[in-house]
PDB file of C-alpha atoms and ligand atoms in Angstrom:
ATOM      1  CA  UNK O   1      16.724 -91.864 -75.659  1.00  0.00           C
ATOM      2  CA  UNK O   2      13.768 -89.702 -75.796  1.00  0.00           C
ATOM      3  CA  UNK O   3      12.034 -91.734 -73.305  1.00  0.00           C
ATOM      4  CA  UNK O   4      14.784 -91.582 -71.109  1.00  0.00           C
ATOM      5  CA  UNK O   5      14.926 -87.975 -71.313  1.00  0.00           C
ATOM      6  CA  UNK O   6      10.776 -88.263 -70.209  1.00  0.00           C
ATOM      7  CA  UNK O   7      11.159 -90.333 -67.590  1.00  0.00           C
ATOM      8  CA  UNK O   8      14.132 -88.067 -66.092  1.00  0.00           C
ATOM      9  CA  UNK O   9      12.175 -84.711 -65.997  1.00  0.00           C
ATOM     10  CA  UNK O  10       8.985 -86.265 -64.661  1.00  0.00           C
ATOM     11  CA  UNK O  11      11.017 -88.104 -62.103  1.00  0.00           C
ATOM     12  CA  UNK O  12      12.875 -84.684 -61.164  1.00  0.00           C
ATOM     13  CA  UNK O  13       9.651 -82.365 -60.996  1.00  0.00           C
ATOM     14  CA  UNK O  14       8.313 -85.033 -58.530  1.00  0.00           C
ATOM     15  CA  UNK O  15      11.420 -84.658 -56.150  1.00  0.00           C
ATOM     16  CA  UNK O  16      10.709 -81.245 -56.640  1.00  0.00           C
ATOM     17  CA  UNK O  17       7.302 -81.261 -55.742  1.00  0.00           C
ATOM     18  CA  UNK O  18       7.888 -83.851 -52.702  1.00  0.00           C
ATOM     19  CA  UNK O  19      10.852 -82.273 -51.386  1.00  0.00           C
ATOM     20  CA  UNK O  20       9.108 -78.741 -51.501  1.00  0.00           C
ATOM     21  CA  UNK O  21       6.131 -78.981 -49.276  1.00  0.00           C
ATOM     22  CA  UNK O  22       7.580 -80.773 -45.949  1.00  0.00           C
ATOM     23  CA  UNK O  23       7.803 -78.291 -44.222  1.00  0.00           C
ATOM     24  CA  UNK O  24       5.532 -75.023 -44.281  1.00  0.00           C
ATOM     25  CA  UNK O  25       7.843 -72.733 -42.530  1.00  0.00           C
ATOM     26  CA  UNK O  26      10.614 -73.354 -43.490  1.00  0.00           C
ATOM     27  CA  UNK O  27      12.157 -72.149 -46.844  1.00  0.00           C
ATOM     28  CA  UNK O  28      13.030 -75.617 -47.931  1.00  0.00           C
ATOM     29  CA  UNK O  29      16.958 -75.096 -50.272  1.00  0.00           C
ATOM     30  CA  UNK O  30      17.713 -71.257 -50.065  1.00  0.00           C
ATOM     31  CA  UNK O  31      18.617 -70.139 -53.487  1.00  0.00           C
ATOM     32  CA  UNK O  32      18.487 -66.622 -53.438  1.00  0.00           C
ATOM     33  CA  UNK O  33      19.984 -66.100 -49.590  1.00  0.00           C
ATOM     34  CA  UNK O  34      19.553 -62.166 -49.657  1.00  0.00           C
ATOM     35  CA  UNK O  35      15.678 -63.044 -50.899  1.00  0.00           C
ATOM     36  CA  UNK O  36      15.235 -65.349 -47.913  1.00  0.00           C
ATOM     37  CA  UNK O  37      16.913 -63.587 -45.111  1.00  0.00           C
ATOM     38  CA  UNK O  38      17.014 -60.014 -44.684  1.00  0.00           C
ATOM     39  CA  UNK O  39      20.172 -58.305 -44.350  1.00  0.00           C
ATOM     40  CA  UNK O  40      18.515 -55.268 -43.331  1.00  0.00           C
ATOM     41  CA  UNK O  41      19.894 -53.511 -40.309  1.00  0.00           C
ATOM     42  CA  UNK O  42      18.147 -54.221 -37.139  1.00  0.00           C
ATOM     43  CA  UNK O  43      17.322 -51.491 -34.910  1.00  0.00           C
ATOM     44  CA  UNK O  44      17.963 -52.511 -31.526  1.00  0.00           C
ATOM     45  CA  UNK O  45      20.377 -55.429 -32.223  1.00  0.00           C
ATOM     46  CA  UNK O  46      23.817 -55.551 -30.837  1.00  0.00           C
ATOM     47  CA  UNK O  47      26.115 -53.676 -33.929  1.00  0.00           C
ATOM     48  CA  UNK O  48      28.893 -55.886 -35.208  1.00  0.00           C
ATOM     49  CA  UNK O  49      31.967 -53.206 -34.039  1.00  0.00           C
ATOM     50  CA  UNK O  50      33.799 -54.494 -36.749  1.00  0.00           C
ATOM     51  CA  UNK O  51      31.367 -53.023 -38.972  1.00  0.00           C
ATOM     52  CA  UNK O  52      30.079 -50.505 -37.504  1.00  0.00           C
ATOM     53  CA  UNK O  53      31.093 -47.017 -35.403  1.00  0.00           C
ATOM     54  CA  UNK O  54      29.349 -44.915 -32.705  1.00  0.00           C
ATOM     55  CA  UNK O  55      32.435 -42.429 -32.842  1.00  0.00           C
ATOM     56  CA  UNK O  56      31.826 -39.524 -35.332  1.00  0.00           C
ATOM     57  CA  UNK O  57      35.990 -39.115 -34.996  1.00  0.00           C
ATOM     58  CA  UNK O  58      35.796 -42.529 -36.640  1.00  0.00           C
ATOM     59  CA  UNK O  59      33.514 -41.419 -40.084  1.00  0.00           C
ATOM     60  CA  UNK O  60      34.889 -42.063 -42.996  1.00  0.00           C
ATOM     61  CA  UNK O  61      37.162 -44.926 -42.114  1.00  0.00           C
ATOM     62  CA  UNK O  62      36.907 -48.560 -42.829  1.00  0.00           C
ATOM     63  CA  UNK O  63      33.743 -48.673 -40.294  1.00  0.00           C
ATOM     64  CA  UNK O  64      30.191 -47.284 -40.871  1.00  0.00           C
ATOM     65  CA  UNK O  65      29.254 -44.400 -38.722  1.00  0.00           C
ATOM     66  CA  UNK O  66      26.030 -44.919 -37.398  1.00  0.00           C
ATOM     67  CA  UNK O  67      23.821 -43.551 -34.235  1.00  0.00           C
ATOM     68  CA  UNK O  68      20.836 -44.282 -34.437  1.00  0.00           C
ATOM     69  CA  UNK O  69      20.101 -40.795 -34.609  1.00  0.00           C
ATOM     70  CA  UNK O  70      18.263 -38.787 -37.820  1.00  0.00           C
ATOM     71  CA  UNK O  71      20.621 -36.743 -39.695  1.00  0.00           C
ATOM     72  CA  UNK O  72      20.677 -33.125 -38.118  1.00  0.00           C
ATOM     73  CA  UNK O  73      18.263 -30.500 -39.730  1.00  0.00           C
ATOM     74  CA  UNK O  74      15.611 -33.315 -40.463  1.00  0.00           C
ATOM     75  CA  UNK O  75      12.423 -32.683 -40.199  1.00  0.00           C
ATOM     76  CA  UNK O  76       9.691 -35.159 -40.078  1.00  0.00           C
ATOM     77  CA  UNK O  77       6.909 -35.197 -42.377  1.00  0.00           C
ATOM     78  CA  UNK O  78       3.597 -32.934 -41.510  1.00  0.00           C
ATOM     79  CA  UNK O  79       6.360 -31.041 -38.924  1.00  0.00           C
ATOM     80  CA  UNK O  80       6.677 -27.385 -38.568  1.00  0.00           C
ATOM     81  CA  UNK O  81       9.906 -25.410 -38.624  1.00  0.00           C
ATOM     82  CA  UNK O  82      12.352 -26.026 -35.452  1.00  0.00           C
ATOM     83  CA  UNK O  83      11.712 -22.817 -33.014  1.00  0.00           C
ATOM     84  CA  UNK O  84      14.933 -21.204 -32.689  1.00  0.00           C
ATOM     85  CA  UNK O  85      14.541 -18.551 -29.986  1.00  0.00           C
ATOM     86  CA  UNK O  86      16.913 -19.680 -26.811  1.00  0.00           C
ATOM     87  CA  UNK O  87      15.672 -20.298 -23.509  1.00  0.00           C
ATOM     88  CA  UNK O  88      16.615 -17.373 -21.686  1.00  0.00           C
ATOM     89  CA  UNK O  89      15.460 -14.012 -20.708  1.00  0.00           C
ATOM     90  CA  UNK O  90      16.056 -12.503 -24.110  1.00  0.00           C
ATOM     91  CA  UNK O  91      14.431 -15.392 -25.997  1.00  0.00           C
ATOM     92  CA  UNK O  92      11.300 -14.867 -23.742  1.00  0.00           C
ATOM     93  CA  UNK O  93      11.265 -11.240 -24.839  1.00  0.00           C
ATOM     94  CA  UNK O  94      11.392 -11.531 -28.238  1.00  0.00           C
ATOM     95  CA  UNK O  95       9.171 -14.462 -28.333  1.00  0.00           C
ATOM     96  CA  UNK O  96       6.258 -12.148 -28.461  1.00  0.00           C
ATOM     97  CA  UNK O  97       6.867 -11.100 -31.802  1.00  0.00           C
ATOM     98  CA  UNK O  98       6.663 -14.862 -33.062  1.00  0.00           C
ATOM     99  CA  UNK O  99       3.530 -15.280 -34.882  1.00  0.00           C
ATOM    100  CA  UNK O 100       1.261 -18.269 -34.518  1.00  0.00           C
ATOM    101  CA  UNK O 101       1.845 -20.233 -37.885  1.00  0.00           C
ATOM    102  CA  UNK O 102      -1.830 -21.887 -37.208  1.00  0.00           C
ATOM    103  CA  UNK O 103      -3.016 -18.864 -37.483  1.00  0.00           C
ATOM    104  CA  UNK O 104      -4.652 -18.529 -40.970  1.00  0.00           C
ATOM    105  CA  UNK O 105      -5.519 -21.635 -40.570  1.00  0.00           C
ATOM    106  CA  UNK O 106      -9.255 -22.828 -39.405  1.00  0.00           C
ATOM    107  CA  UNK O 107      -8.946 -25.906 -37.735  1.00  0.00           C
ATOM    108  CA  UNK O 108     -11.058 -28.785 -38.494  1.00  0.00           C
ATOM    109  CA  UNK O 109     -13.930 -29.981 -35.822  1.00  0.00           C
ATOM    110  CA  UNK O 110     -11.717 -33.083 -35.145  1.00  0.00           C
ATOM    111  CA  UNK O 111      -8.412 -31.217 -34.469  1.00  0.00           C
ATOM    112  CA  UNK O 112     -10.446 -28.864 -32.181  1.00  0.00           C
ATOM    113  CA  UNK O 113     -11.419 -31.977 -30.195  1.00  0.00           C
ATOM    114  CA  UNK O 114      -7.666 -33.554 -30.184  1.00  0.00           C
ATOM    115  CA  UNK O 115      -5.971 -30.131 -28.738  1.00  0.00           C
ATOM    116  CA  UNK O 116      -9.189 -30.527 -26.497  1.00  0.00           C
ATOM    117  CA  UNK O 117      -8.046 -34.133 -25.489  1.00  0.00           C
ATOM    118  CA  UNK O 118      -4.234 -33.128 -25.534  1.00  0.00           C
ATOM    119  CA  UNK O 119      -4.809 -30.060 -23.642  1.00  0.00           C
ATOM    120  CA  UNK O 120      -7.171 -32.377 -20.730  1.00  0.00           C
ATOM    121  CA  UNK O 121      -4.151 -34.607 -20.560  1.00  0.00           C
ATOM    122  CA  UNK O 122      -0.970 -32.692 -20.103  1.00  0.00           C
ATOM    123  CA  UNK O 123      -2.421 -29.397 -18.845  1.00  0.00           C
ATOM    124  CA  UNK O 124      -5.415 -29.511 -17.120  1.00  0.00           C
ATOM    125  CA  UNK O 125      -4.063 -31.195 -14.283  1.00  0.00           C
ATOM    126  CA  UNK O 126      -2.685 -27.913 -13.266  1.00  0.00           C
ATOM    127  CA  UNK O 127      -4.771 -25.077 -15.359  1.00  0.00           C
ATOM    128  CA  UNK O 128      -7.591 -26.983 -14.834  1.00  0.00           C
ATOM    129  CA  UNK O 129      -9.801 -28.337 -18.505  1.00  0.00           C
ATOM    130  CA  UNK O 130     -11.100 -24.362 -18.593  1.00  0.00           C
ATOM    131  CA  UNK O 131      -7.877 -23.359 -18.011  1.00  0.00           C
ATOM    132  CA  UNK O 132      -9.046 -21.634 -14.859  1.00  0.00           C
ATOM    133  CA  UNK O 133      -6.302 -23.195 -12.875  1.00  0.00           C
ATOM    134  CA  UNK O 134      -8.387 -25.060 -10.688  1.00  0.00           C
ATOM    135  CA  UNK O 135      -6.573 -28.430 -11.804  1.00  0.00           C
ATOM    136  CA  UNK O 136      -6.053 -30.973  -8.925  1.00  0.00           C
ATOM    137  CA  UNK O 137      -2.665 -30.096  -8.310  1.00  0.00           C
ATOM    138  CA  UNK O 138      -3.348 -26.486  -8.412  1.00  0.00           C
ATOM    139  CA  UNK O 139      -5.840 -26.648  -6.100  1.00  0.00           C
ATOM    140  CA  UNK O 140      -4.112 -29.129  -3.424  1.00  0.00           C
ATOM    141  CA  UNK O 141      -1.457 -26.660  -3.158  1.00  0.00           C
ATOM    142  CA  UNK O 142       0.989 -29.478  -4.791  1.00  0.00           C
ATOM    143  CA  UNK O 143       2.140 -26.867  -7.376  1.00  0.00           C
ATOM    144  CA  UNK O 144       2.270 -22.978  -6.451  1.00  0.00           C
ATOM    145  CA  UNK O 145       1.347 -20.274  -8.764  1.00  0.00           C
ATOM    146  CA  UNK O 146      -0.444 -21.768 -11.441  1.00  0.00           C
ATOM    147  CA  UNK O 147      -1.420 -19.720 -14.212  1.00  0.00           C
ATOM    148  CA  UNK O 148      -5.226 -18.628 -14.638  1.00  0.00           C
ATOM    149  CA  UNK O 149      -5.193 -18.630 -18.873  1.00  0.00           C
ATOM    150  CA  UNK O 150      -8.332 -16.882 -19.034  1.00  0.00           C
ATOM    151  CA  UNK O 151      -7.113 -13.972 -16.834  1.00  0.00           C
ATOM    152  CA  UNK O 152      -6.199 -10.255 -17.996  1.00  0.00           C
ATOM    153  CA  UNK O 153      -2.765 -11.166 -18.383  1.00  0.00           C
ATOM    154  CA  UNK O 154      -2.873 -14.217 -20.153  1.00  0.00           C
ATOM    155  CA  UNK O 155      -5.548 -12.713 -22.672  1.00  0.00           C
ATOM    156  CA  UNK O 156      -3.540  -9.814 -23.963  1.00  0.00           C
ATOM    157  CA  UNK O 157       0.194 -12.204 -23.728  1.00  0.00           C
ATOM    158  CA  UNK O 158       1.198 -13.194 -27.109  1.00  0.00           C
ATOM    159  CA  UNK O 159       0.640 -16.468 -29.299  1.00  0.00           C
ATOM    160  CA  UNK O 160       4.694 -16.848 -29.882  1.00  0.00           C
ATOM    161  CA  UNK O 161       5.276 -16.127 -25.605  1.00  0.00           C
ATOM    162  CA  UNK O 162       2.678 -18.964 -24.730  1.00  0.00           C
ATOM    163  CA  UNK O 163       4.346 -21.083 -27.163  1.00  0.00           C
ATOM    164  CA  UNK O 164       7.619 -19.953 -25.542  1.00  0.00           C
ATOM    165  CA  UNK O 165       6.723 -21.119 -22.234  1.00  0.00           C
ATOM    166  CA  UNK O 166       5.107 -24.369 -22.933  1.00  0.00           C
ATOM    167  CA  UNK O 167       8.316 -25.303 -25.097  1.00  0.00           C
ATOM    168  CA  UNK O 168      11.150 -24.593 -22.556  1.00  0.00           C
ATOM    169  CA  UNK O 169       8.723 -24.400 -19.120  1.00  0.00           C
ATOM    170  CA  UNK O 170       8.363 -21.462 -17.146  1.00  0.00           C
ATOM    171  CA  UNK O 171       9.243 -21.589 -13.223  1.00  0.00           C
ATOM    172  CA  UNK O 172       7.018 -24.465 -11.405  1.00  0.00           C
ATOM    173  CA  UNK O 173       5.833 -25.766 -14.920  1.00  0.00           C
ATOM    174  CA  UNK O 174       7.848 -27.910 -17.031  1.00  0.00           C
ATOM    175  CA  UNK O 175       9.001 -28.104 -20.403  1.00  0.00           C
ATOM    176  CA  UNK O 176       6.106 -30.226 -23.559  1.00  0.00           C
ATOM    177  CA  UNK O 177       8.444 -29.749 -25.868  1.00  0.00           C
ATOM    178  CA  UNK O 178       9.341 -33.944 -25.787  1.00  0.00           C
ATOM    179  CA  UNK O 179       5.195 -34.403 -25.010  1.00  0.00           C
ATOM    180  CA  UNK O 180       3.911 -32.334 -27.811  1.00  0.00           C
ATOM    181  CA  UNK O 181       5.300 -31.340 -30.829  1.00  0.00           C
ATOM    182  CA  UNK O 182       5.363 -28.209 -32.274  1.00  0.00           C
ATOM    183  CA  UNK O 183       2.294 -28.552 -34.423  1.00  0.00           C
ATOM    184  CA  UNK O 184       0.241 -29.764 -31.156  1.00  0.00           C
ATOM    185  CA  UNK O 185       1.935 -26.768 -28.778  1.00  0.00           C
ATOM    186  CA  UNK O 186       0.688 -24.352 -31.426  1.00  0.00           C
ATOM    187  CA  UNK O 187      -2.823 -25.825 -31.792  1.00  0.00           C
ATOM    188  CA  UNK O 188      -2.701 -25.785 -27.899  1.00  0.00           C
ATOM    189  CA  UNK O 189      -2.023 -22.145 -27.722  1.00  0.00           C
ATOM    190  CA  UNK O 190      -5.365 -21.797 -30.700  1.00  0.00           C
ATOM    191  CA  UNK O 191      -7.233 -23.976 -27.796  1.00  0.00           C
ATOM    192  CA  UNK O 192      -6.339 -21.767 -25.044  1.00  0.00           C
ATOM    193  CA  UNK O 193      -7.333 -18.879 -26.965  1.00  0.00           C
ATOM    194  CA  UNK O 194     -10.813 -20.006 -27.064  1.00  0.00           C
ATOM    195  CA  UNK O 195     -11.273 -20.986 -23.259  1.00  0.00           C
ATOM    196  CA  UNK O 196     -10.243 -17.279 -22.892  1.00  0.00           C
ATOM    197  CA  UNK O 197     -13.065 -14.433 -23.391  1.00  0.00           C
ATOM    198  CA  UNK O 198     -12.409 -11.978 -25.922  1.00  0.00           C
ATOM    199  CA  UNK O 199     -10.114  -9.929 -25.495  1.00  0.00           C
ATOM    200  CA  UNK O 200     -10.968  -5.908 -24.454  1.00  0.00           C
ATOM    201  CA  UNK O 201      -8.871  -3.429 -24.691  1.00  0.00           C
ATOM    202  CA  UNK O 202      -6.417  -3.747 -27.362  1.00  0.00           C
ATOM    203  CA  UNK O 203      -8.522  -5.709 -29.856  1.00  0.00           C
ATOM    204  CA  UNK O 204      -9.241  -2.638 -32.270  1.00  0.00           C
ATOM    205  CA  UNK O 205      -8.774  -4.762 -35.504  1.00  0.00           C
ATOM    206  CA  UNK O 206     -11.221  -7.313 -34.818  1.00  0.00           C
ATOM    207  CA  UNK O 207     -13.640  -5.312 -33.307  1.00  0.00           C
ATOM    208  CA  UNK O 208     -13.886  -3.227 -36.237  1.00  0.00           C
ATOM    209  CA  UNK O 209     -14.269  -6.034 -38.327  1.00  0.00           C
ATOM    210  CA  UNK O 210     -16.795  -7.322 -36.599  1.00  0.00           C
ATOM    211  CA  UNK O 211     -18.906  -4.165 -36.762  1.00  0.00           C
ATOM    212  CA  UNK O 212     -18.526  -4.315 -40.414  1.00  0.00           C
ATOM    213  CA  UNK O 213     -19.698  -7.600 -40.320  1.00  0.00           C
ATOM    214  CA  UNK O 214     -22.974  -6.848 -38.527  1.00  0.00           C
ATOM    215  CA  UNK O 215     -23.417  -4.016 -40.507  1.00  0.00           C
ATOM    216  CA  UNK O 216     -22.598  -5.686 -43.850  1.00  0.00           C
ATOM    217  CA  UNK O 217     -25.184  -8.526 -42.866  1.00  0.00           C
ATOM    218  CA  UNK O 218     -27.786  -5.906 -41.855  1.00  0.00           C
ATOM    219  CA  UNK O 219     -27.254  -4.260 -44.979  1.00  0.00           C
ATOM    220  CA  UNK O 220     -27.601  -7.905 -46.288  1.00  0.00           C
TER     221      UNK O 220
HETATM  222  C1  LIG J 301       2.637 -28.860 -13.033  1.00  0.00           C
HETATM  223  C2  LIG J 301       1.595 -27.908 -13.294  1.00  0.00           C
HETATM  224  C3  LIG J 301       1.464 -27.367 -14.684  1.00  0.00           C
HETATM  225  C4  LIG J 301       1.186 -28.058 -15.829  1.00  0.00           C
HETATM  226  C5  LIG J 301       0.964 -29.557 -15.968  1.00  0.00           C
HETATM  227  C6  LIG J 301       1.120 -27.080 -16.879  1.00  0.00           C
HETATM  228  N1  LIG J 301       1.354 -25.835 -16.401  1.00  0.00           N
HETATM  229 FE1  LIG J 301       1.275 -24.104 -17.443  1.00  0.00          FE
HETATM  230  N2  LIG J 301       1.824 -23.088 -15.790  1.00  0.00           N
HETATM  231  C7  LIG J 301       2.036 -23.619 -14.555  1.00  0.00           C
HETATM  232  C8  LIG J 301       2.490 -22.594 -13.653  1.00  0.00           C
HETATM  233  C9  LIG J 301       2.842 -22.789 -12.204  1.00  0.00           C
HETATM  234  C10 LIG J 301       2.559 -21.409 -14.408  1.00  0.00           C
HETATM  235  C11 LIG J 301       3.012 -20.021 -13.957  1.00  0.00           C
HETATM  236  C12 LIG J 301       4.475 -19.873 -14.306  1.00  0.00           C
HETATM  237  C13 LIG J 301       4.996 -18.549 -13.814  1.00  0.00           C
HETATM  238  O1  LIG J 301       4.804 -17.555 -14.516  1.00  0.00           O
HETATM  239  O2  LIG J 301       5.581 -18.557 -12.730  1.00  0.00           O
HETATM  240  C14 LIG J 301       2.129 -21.749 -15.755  1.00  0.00           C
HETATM  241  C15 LIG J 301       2.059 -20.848 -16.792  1.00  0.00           C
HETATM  242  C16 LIG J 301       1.576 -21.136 -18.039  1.00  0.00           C
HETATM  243  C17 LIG J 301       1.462 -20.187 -19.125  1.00  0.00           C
HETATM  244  C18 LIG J 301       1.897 -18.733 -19.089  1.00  0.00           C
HETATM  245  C19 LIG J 301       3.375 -18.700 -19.384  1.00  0.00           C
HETATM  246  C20 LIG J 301       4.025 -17.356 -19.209  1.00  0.00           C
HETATM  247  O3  LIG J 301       4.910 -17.068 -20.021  1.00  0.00           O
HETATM  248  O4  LIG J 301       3.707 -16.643 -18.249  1.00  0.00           O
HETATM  249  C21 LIG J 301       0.942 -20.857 -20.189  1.00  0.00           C
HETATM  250  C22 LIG J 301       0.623 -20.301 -21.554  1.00  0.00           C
HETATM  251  C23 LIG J 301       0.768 -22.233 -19.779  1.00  0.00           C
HETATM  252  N3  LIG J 301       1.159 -22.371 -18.478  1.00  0.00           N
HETATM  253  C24 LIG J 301       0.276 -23.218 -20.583  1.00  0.00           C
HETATM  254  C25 LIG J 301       0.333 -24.563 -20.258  1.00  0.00           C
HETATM  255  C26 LIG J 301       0.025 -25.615 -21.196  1.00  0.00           C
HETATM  256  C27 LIG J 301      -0.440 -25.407 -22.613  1.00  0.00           C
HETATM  257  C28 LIG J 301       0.214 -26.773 -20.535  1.00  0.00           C
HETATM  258  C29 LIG J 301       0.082 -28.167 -21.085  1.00  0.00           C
HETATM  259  C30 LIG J 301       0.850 -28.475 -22.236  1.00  0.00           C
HETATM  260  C31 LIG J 301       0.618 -26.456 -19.183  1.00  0.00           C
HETATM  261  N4  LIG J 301       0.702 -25.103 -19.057  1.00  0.00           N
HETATM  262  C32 LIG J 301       0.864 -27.395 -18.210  1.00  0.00           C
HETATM  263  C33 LIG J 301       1.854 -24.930 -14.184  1.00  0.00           C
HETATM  264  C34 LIG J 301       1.570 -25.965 -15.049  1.00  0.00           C
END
């Protein structure tokens, strides 16, 4: 009887082993289906309607609401806060008063060089890479009135208004909003800032500083 027993379980682990390397790809007998085949939801695949609804009137029934979209007020990760000033005249306005949030902080050699590179792509075609607006289409005549950044006007118009136009557009230039997020549009408005020369006039605060700098390292 014990032999019998032997015979049987060697016997059975060679089927085993014989009847489990056939085939590489495949996953010979499925034992654990939900292991073997994912159940996960694919993005793009056609959605069983019997499962599965498209019409927020329909949430909460038998059928799962889904839309592909993120659920409202995310954010994603690394992302600033949404900008919440409209896109009209009084939005413009009071855009002025929006501070840059970059703005305490020093950005990194490497980030420098990526607004550099973002800027170069989506801007300089117009404003031109010193932001001169002596880009190609600016100087063909394609698109009227380009903006010269490092002008008067551009020098002394605030962080949050720049940021205002390149989010919503501003006559013949369109809206980055869906090209740049609002991290890169605010490290844009940093990298315009330094194609611009210093400011003049209303620069008190720095300019004092700066004094007491040179003094302090005199002194030093
Ligand atoms: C198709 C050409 C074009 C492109 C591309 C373009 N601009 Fe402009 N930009 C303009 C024109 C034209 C104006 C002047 C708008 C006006 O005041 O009539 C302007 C104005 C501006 C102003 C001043 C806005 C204001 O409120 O007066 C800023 C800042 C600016 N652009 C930044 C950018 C940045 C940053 C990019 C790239 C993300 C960019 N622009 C891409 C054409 C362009």
């Amino acid at each position: 009887m014990k032999r019998l027993t032997y015979i049987t379980a060697v016997l059975a682990t060679g089927v085993i082993i014989m009847s489990s390397c056939h085939n590489k790809r495949s996953p010979g007998s499925v034992y654990m289906p939900d292991m073997a085949y994912s159940r996960a939801y694919e993005s793009y695949a056609k959605r069983d309607s019997t499962k599965f609804t498209t019409d927020p009137a329909k949430r909460g029934s038998s059928l799962i609401y889904f839309d592909n979209m993120p659920a409202e007020g995310t954010i994603k990760r690394g992302e600033l806060f949404p900008y919440t000033l409209p896109n009209d005249s009084i939005g413009y306005a009071k855009s002025a008063m929006v501070k840059n949030p970059l703005d305490s902080v020093t950005m990194s050699k490497e980030e420098m060089t990526e607004t550099a590179r973002l800027f170069n792509i989506n801007c300089a075609i117009c404003h031109g890479e010193k932001g001169t607006a002596n880009g190609p289409l600016a100087t063909s005549g394609k698109v009227g009135g380009v903006a010269n950044l490092t002008g008067d006007v551009y020098v002394k118009m605030a962080d949050g208004t720049m940021f205002h136009s390149i989010t919503y557009g501003r006559n013949n230039m369109g809206s980055y909003a869906s090209q740049l997020d609002r991290k890169q549009r605010w490290m844009i408005v940093k990298y315009i800032r330094t194609l611009q020369p210093k400011a003049t006039a209303p620069a008190a605060e720095p300019v004092t500083a700066a004094k007491a700098d040179s003094t302090a390292a005199k002194k030093g």
